[in-house]
mmCIF file of C-alpha atoms in Angstrom:
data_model
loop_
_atom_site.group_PDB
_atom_site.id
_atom_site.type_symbol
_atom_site.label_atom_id
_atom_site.label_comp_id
_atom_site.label_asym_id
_atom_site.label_seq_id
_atom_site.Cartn_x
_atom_site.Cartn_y
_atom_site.Cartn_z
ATOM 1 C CA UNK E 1 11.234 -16.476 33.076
ATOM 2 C CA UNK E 2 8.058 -15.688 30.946
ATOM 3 C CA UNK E 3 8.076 -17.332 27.483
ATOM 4 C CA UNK E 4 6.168 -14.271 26.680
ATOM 5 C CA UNK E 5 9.241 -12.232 25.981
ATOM 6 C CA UNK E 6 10.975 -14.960 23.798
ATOM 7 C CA UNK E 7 10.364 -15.738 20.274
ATOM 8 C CA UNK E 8 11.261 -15.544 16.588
ATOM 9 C CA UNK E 9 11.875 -11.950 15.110
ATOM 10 C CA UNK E 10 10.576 -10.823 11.705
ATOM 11 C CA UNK E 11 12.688 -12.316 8.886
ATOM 12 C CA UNK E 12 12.687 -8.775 7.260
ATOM 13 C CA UNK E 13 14.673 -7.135 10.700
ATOM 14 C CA UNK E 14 17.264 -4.690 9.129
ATOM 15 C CA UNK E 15 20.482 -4.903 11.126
ATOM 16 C CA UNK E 16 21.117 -1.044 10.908
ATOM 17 C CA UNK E 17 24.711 0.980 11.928
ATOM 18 C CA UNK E 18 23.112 4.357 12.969
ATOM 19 C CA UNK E 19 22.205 4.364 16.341
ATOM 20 C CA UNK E 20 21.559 7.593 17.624
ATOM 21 C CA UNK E 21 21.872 7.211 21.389
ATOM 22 C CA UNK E 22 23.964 9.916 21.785
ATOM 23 C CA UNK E 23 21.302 12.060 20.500
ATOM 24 C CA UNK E 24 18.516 11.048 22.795
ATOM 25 C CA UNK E 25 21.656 11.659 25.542
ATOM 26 C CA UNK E 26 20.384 15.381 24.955
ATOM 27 C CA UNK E 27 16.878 14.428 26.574
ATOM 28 C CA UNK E 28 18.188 12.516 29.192
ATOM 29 C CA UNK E 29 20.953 15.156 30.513
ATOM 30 C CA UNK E 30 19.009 17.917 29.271
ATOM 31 C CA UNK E 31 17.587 17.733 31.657
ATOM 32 C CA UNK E 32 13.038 -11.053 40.027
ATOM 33 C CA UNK E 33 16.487 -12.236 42.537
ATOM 34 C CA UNK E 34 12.944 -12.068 43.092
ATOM 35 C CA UNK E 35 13.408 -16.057 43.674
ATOM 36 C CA UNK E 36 10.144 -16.820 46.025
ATOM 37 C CA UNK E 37 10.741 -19.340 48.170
ATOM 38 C CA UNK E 38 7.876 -21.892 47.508
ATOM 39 C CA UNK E 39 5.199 -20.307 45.060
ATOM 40 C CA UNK E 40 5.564 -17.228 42.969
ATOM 41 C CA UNK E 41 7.621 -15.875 40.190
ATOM 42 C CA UNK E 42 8.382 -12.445 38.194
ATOM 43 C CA UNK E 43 5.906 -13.711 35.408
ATOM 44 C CA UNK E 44 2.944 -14.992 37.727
ATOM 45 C CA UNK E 45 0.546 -11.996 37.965
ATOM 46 C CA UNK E 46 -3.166 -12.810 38.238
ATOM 47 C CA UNK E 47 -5.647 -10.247 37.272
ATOM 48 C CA UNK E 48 -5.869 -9.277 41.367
ATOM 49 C CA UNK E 49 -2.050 -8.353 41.118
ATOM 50 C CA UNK E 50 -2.457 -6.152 38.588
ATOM 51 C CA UNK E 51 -5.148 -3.908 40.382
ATOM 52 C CA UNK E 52 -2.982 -3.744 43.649
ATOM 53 C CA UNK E 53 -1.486 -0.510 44.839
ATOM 54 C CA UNK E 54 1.644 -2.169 46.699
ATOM 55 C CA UNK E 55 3.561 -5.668 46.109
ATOM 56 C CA UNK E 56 4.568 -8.150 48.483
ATOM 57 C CA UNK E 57 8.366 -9.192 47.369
ATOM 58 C CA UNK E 58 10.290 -11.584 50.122
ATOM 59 C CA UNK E 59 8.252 -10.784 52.863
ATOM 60 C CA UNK E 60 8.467 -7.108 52.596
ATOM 61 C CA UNK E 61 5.410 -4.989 51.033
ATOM 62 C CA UNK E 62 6.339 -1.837 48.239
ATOM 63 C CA UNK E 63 4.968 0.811 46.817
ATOM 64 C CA UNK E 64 5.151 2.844 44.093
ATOM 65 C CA UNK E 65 7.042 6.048 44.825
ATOM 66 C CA UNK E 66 4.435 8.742 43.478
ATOM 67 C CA UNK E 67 7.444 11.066 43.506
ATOM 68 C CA UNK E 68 8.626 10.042 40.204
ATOM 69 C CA UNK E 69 7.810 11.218 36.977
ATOM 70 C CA UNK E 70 9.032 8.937 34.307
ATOM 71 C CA UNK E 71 10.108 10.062 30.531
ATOM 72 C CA UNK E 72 11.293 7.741 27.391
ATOM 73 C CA UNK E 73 14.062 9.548 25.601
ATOM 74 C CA UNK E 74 14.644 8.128 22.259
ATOM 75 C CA UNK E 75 17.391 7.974 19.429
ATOM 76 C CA UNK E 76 15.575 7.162 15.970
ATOM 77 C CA UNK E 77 18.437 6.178 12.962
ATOM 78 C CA UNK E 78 16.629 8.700 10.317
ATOM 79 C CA UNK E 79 18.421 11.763 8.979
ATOM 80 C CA UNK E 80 14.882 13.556 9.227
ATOM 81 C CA UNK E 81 12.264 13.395 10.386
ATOM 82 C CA UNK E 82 9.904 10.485 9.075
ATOM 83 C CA UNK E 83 6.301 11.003 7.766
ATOM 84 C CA UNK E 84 4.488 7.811 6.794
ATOM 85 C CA UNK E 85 1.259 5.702 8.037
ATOM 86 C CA UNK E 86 0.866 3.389 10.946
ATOM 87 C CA UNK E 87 1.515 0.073 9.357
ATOM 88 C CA UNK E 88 4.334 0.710 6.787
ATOM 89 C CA UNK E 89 6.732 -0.428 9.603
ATOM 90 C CA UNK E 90 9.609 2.185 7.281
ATOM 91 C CA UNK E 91 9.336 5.305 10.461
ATOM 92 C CA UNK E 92 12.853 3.979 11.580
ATOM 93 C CA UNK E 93 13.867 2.129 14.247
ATOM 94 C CA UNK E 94 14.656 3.184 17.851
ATOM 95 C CA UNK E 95 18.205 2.744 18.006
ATOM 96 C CA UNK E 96 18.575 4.656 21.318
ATOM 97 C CA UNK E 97 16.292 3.746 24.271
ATOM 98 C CA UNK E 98 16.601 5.726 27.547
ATOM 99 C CA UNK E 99 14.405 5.300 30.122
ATOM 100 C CA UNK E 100 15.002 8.502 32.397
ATOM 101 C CA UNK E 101 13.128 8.926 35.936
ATOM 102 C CA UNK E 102 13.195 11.800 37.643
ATOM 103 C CA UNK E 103 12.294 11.795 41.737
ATOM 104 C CA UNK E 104 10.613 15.321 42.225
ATOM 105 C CA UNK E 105 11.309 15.325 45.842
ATOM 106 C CA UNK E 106 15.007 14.505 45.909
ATOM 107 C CA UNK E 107 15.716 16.597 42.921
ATOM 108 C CA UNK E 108 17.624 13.255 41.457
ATOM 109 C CA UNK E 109 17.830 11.980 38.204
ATOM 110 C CA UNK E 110 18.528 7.645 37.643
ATOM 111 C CA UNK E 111 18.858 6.624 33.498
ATOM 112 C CA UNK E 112 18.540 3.072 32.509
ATOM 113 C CA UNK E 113 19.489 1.718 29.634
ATOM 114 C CA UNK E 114 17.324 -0.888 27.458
ATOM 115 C CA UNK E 115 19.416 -2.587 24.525
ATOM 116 C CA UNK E 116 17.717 -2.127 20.919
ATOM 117 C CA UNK E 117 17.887 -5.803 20.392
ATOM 118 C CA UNK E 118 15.516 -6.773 23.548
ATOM 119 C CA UNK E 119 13.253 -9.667 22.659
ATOM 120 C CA UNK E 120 9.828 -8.097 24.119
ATOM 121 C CA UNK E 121 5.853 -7.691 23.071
ATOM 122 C CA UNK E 122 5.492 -4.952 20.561
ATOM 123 C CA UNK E 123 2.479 -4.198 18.648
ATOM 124 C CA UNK E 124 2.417 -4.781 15.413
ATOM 125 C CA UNK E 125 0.215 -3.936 12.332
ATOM 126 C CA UNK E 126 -0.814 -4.718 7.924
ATOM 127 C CA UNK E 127 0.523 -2.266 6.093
ATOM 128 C CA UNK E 128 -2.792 -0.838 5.693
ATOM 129 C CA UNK E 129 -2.648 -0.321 9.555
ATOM 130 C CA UNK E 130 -4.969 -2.888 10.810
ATOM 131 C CA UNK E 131 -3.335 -3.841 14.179
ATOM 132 C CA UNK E 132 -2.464 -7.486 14.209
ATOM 133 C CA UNK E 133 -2.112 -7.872 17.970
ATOM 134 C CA UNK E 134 1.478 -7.893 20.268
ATOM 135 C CA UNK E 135 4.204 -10.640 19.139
ATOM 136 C CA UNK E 136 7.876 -10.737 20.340
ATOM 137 C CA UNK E 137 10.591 -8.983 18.404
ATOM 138 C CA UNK E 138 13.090 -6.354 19.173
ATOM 139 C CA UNK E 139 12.143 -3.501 21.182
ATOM 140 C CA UNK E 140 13.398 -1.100 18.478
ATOM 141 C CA UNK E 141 11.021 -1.933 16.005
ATOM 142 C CA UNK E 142 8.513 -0.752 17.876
ATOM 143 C CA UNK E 143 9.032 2.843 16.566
ATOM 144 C CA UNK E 144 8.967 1.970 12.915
ATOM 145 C CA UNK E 145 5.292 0.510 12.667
ATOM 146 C CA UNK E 146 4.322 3.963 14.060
ATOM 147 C CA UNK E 147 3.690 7.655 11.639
ATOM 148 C CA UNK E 148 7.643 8.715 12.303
ATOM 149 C CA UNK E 149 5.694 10.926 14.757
ATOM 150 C CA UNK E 150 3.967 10.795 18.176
ATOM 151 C CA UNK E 151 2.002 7.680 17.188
ATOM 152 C CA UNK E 152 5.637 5.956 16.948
ATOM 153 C CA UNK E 153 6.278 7.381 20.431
ATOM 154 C CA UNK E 154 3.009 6.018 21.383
ATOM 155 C CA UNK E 155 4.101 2.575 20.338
ATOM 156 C CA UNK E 156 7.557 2.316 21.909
ATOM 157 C CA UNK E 157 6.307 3.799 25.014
ATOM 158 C CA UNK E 158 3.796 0.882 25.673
ATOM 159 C CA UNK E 159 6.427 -1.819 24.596
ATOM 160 C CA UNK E 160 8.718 -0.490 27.430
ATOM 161 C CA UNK E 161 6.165 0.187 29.835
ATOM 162 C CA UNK E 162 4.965 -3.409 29.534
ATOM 163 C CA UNK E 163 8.678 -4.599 29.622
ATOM 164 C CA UNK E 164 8.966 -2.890 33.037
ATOM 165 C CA UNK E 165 5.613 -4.533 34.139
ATOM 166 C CA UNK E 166 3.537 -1.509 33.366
ATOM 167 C CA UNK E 167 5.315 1.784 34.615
ATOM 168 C CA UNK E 168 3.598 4.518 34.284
ATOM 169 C CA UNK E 169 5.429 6.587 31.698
ATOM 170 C CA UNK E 170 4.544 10.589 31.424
ATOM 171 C CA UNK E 171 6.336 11.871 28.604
ATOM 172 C CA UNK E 172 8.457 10.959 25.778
ATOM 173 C CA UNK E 173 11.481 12.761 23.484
ATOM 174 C CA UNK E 174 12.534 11.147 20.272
ATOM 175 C CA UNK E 175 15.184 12.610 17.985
ATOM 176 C CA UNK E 176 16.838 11.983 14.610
ATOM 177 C CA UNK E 177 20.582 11.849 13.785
ATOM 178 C CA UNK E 178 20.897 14.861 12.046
ATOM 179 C CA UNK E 179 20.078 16.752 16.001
ATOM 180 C CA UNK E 180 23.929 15.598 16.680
ATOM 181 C CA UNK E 181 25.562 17.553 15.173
ATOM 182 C CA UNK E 182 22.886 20.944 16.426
ATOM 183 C CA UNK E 183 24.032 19.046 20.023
ATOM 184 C CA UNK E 184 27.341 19.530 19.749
ATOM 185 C CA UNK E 185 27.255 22.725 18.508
ATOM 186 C CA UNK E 186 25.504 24.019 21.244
ATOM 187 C CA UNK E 187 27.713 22.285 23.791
ATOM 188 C CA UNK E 188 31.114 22.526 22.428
ATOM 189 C CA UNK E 189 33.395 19.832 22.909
ATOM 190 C CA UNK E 190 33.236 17.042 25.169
ATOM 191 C CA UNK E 191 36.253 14.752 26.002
ATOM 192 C CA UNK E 192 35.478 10.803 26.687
ATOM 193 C CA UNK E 193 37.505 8.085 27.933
ATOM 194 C CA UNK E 194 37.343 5.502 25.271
ATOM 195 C CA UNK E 195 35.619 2.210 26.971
ATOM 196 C CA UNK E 196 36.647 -0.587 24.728
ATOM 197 C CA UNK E 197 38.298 -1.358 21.472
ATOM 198 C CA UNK E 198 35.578 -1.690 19.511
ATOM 199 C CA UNK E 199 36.525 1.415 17.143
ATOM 200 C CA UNK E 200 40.378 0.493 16.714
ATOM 201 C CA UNK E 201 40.564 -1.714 13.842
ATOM 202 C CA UNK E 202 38.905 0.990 11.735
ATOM 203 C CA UNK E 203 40.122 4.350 13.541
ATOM 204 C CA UNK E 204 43.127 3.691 15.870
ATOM 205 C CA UNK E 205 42.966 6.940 17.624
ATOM 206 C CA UNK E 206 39.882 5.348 19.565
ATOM 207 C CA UNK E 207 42.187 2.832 21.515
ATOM 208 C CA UNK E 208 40.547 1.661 24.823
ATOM 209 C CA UNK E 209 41.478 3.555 27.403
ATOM 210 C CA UNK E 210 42.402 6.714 25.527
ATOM 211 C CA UNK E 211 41.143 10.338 26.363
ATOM 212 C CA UNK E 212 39.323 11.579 23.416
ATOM 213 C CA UNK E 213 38.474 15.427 22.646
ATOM 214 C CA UNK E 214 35.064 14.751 20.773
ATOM 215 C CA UNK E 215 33.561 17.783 17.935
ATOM 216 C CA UNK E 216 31.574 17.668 15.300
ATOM 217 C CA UNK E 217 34.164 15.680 12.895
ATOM 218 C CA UNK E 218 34.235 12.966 15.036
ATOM 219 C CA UNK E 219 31.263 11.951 17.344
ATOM 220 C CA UNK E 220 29.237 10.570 15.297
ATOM 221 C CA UNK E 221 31.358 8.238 14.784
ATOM 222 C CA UNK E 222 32.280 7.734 18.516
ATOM 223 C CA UNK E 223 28.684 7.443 19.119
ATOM 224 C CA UNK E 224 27.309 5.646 15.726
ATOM 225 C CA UNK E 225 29.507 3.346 14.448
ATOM 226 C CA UNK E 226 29.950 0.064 14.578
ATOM 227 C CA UNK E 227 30.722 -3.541 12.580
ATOM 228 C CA UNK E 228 27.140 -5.390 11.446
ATOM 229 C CA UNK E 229 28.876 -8.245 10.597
ATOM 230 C CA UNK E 230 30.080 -8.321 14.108
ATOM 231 C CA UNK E 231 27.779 -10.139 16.472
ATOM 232 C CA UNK E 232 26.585 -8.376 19.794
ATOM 233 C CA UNK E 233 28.659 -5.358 18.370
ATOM 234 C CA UNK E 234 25.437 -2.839 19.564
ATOM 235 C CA UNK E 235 26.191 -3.554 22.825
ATOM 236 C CA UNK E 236 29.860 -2.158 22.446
ATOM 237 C CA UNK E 237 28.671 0.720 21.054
ATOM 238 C CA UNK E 238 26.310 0.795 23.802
ATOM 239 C CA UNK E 239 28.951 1.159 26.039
ATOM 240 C CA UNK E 240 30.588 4.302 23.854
ATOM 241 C CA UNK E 241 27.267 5.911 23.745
ATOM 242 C CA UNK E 242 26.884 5.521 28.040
ATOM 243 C CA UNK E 243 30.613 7.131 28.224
ATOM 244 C CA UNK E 244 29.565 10.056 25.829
ATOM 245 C CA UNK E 245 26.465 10.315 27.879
ATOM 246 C CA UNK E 246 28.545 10.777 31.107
ATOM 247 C CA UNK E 247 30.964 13.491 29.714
ATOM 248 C CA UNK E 248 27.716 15.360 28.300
ATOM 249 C CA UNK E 249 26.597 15.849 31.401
ATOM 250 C CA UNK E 250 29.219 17.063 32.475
ATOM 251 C CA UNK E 251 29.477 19.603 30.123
ATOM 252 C CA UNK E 252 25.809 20.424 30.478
ATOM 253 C CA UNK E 253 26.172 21.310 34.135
ATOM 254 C CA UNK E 254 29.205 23.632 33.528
ATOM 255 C CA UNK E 255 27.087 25.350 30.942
ATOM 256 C CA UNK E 256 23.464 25.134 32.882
ATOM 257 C CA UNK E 257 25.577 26.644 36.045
ATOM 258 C CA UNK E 258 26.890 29.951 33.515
ATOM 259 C CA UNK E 259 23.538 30.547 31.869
ATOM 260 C CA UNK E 260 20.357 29.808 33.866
ATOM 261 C CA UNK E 261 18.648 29.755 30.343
ATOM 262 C CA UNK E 262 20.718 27.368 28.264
ATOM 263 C CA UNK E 263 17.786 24.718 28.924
ATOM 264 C CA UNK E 264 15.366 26.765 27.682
ATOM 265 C CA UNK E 265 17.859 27.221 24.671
ATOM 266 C CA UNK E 266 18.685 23.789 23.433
ATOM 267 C CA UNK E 267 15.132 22.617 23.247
ATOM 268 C CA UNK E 268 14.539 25.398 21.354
ATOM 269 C CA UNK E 269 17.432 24.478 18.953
ATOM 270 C CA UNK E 270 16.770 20.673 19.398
ATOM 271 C CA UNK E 271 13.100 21.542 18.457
ATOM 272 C CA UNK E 272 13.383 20.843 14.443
ATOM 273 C CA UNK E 273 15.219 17.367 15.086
ATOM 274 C CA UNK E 274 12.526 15.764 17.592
ATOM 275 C CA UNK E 275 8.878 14.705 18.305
ATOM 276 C CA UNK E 276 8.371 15.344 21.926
ATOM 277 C CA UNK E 277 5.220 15.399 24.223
ATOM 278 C CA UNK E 278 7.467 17.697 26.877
ATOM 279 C CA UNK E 279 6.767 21.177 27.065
ATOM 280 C CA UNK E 280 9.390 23.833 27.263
ATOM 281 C CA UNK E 281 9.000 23.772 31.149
ATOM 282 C CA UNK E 282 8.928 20.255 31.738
ATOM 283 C CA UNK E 283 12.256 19.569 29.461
ATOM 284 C CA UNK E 284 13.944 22.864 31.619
ATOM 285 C CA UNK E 285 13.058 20.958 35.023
ATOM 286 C CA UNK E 286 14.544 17.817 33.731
ATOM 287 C CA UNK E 287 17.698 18.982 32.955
ATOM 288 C CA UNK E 288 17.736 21.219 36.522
ATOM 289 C CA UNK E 289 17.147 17.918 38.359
ATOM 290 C CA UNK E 290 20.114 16.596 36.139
ATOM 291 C CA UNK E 291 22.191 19.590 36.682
ATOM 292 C CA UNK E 292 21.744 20.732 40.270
ATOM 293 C CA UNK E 293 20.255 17.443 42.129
ATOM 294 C CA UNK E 294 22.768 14.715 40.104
ATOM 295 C CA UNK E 295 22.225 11.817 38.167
ATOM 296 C CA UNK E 296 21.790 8.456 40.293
ATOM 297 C CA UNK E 297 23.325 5.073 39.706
ATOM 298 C CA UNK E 298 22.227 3.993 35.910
ATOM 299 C CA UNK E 299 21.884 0.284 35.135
ATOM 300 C CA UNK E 300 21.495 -1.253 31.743
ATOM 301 C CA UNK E 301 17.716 -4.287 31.775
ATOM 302 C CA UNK E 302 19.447 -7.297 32.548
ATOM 303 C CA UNK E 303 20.017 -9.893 30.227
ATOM 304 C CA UNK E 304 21.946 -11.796 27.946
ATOM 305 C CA UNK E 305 22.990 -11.211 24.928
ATOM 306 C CA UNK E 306 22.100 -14.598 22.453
ATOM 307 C CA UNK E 307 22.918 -14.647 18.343
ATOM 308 C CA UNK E 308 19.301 -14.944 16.546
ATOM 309 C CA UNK E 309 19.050 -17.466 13.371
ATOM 310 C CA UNK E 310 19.206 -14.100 11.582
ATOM 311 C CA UNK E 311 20.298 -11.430 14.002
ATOM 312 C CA UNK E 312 21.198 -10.497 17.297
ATOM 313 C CA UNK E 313 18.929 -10.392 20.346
ATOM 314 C CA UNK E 314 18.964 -9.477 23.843
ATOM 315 C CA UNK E 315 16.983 -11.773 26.608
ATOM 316 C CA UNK E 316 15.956 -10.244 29.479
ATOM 317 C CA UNK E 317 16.116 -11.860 32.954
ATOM 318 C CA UNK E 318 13.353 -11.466 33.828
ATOM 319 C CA UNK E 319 14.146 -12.197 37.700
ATOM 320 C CA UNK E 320 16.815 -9.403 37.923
ATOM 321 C CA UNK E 321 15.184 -6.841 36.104
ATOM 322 C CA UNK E 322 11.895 -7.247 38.419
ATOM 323 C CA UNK E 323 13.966 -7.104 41.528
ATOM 324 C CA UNK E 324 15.722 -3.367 40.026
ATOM 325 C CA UNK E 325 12.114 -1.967 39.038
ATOM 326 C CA UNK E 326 11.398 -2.794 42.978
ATOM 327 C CA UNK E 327 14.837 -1.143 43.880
ATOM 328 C CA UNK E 328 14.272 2.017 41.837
ATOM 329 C CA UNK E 329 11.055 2.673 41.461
ATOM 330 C CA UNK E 330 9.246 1.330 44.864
ATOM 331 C CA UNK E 331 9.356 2.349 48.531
ATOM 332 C CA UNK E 332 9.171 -0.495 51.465
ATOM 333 C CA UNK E 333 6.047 -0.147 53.554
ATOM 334 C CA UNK E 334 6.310 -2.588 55.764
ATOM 335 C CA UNK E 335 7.172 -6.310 56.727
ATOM 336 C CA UNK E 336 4.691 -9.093 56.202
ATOM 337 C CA UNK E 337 4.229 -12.464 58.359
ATOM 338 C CA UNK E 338 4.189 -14.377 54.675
ATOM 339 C CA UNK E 339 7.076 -15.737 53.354
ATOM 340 C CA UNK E 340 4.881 -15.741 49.945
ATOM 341 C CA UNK E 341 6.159 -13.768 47.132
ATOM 342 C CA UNK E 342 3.213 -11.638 45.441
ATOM 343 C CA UNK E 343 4.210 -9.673 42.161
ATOM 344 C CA UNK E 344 1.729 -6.652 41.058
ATOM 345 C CA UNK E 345 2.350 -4.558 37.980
ATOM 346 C CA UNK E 346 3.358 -1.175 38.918
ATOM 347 C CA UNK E 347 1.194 1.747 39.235
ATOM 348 C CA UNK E 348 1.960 5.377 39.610
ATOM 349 C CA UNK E 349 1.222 8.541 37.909
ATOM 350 C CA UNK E 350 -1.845 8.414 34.523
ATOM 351 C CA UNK E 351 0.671 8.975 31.067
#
């Protein structure tokens, strides 16, 4: 595993409650055992891997599938939206990372899941905005050392690009909390199976395993809360937020298959609660992909989940998550007479 992606975090890492994941759920449904066997490793790229078209992984040469088109979809824990300067590191933090990748060709739609407390390479900057170079902290921070705008989305979208080994990444959605409640407004009620017991203690009608008719009173809640003095308790929540995903979708498709315009519609009304670089057109033919082709498998970046000196963190494996960026976003080629394993970084589509 690269010692890249480990380190100390910043001693001034807030540990905030308001993730907004279920918000940034409206852009996504709107819409290594790479273990070589003598030389070779996730983390061993040259500078002649990283100019190479196709990989060589266990004997078999990939791709990239130049079918996808990849978007970041992001849930920022700010009522509003933020205006400050590059540097201030106060834009908020992205509490909701989505990475959603849609396959033009199949008409299929695969989400994956990246923890907020991933120890990766973000950029950071002085507070007069003098950039200071890449050092490991959580992935969610890289939002807040942006403008609270499209330089924010700039940031996070190159610290999980270079998490997944360079994907190409073509758009990006991020939204505040206050778009719940505009989402649920314009989708009604959604009911959710209840994943785990993390809510109980403070609001028993969220028992594990329950069926629970979710409005406006209560999602935010469902999909925000949980106990900082709890450790790993983001992750729960994560799991909450993934479930509320699922039964939006569902209720997206029942209303996308009524009204051929709703897309159009909600990023209209989601327009005052985000900072987007997706046109009207491009949002509508994510959520069609969504709605008529399906969703694919998810997965969540494999990892484990280890208690900081100060706060939590997430440690990816590195392994495991190169071997599902060759499962989802490459295409065998062909079989090679080396037993060598040869990582490249992945190329695709210009952002």
């Amino acid at each position: 595993m690269s010692d890249s992606r480990k380190g100390k975090k910043k001693l001034w890492l807030i540990p905030l409650g308001a993730a907004v994941l279920a918000v940034a759920a409206a852009g996504v449904l709107i819409l290594r055992t790479l273990q070589p066997e003598d030389t070779g490793t996730a983390a061993d790229m040259d500078t002649a891997d990283r100019t190479r078209g196709a990989v060589l992984w266990n004997g078999k040469e990939y791709e990239y599938n130049d079918h996808l088109s990849n978007y970041l979809v992001l849930g920022i824990d700010t009522r509003e939206k933020t205006e400050t300067s590059v540097g201030q590191a106060d834009a908020g933090q992205a509490d909701a990372i989505y990475l959603v990748s849609r396959d033009r060709v199949k008409n299929t739609v695969t989400v994956i899941s990246v923890p907020r407390d991933t120890m990766t390479e973000i950029e950071t900057f002085t507070p007069g905005g003098e950039s200071l170079g890449k050092s490991t902290d959580h992935i969610s921070l890289s939002y807040a050392y942006g403008d609270g705008g499209h330089e924010s989305c700039r940031l996070a979208r190159e610290a999980v690009s270079n998490l997944f080994y360079g994907l190409p990444i073509q758009g990006y959605c991020a939204v505040n909390m206050d778009g719940i409640s505009a989402l649920v407004q314009s989708v009604g009620t959604v009911t959710v199976t209840v994943p785990n017991d993390s809510l109980e203690a403070e609001y028993p009608e969220f028992t594990a395993g329950s069926q629970v008719t979710l409005n406006e009173e209560n999602t935010e809640i469902f999909v925000r809360y949980r106990d900082t003095d709890e450790r790993q308790s983001a992750l729960a929540r994560m799991e909450r937020q993934e479930e509320f995903i699922r039964a939006l979708g569902a209720a997206v498709k029942a209303l996308a298959a009524q009204d051929s315009g709703f897309a159009g519609k909600l990023y209209e009304t989601m327009g005052p609660y985000m900072v987007t670089s997706m046109g009207n057109d491009e949002f509508v033919r994510l959520m069609q992909s969504a709605a008529e082709g399906g969703a694919s498998e998810g997965w969540t970046v494999p990892g484990q989940p280890v208690d900081g000196q100060y706060y939590d963190e997430y440690h990816v494996d590195d392994e495991a998550l190169y071997e599902k960026i060759i499962e989802t976003f490459y295409t065998e080629i062909g079989t090679t007479k080396s037993s060598t394993t040869e990582n490249g970084t992945i190329r695709g589509e210009t952002p």
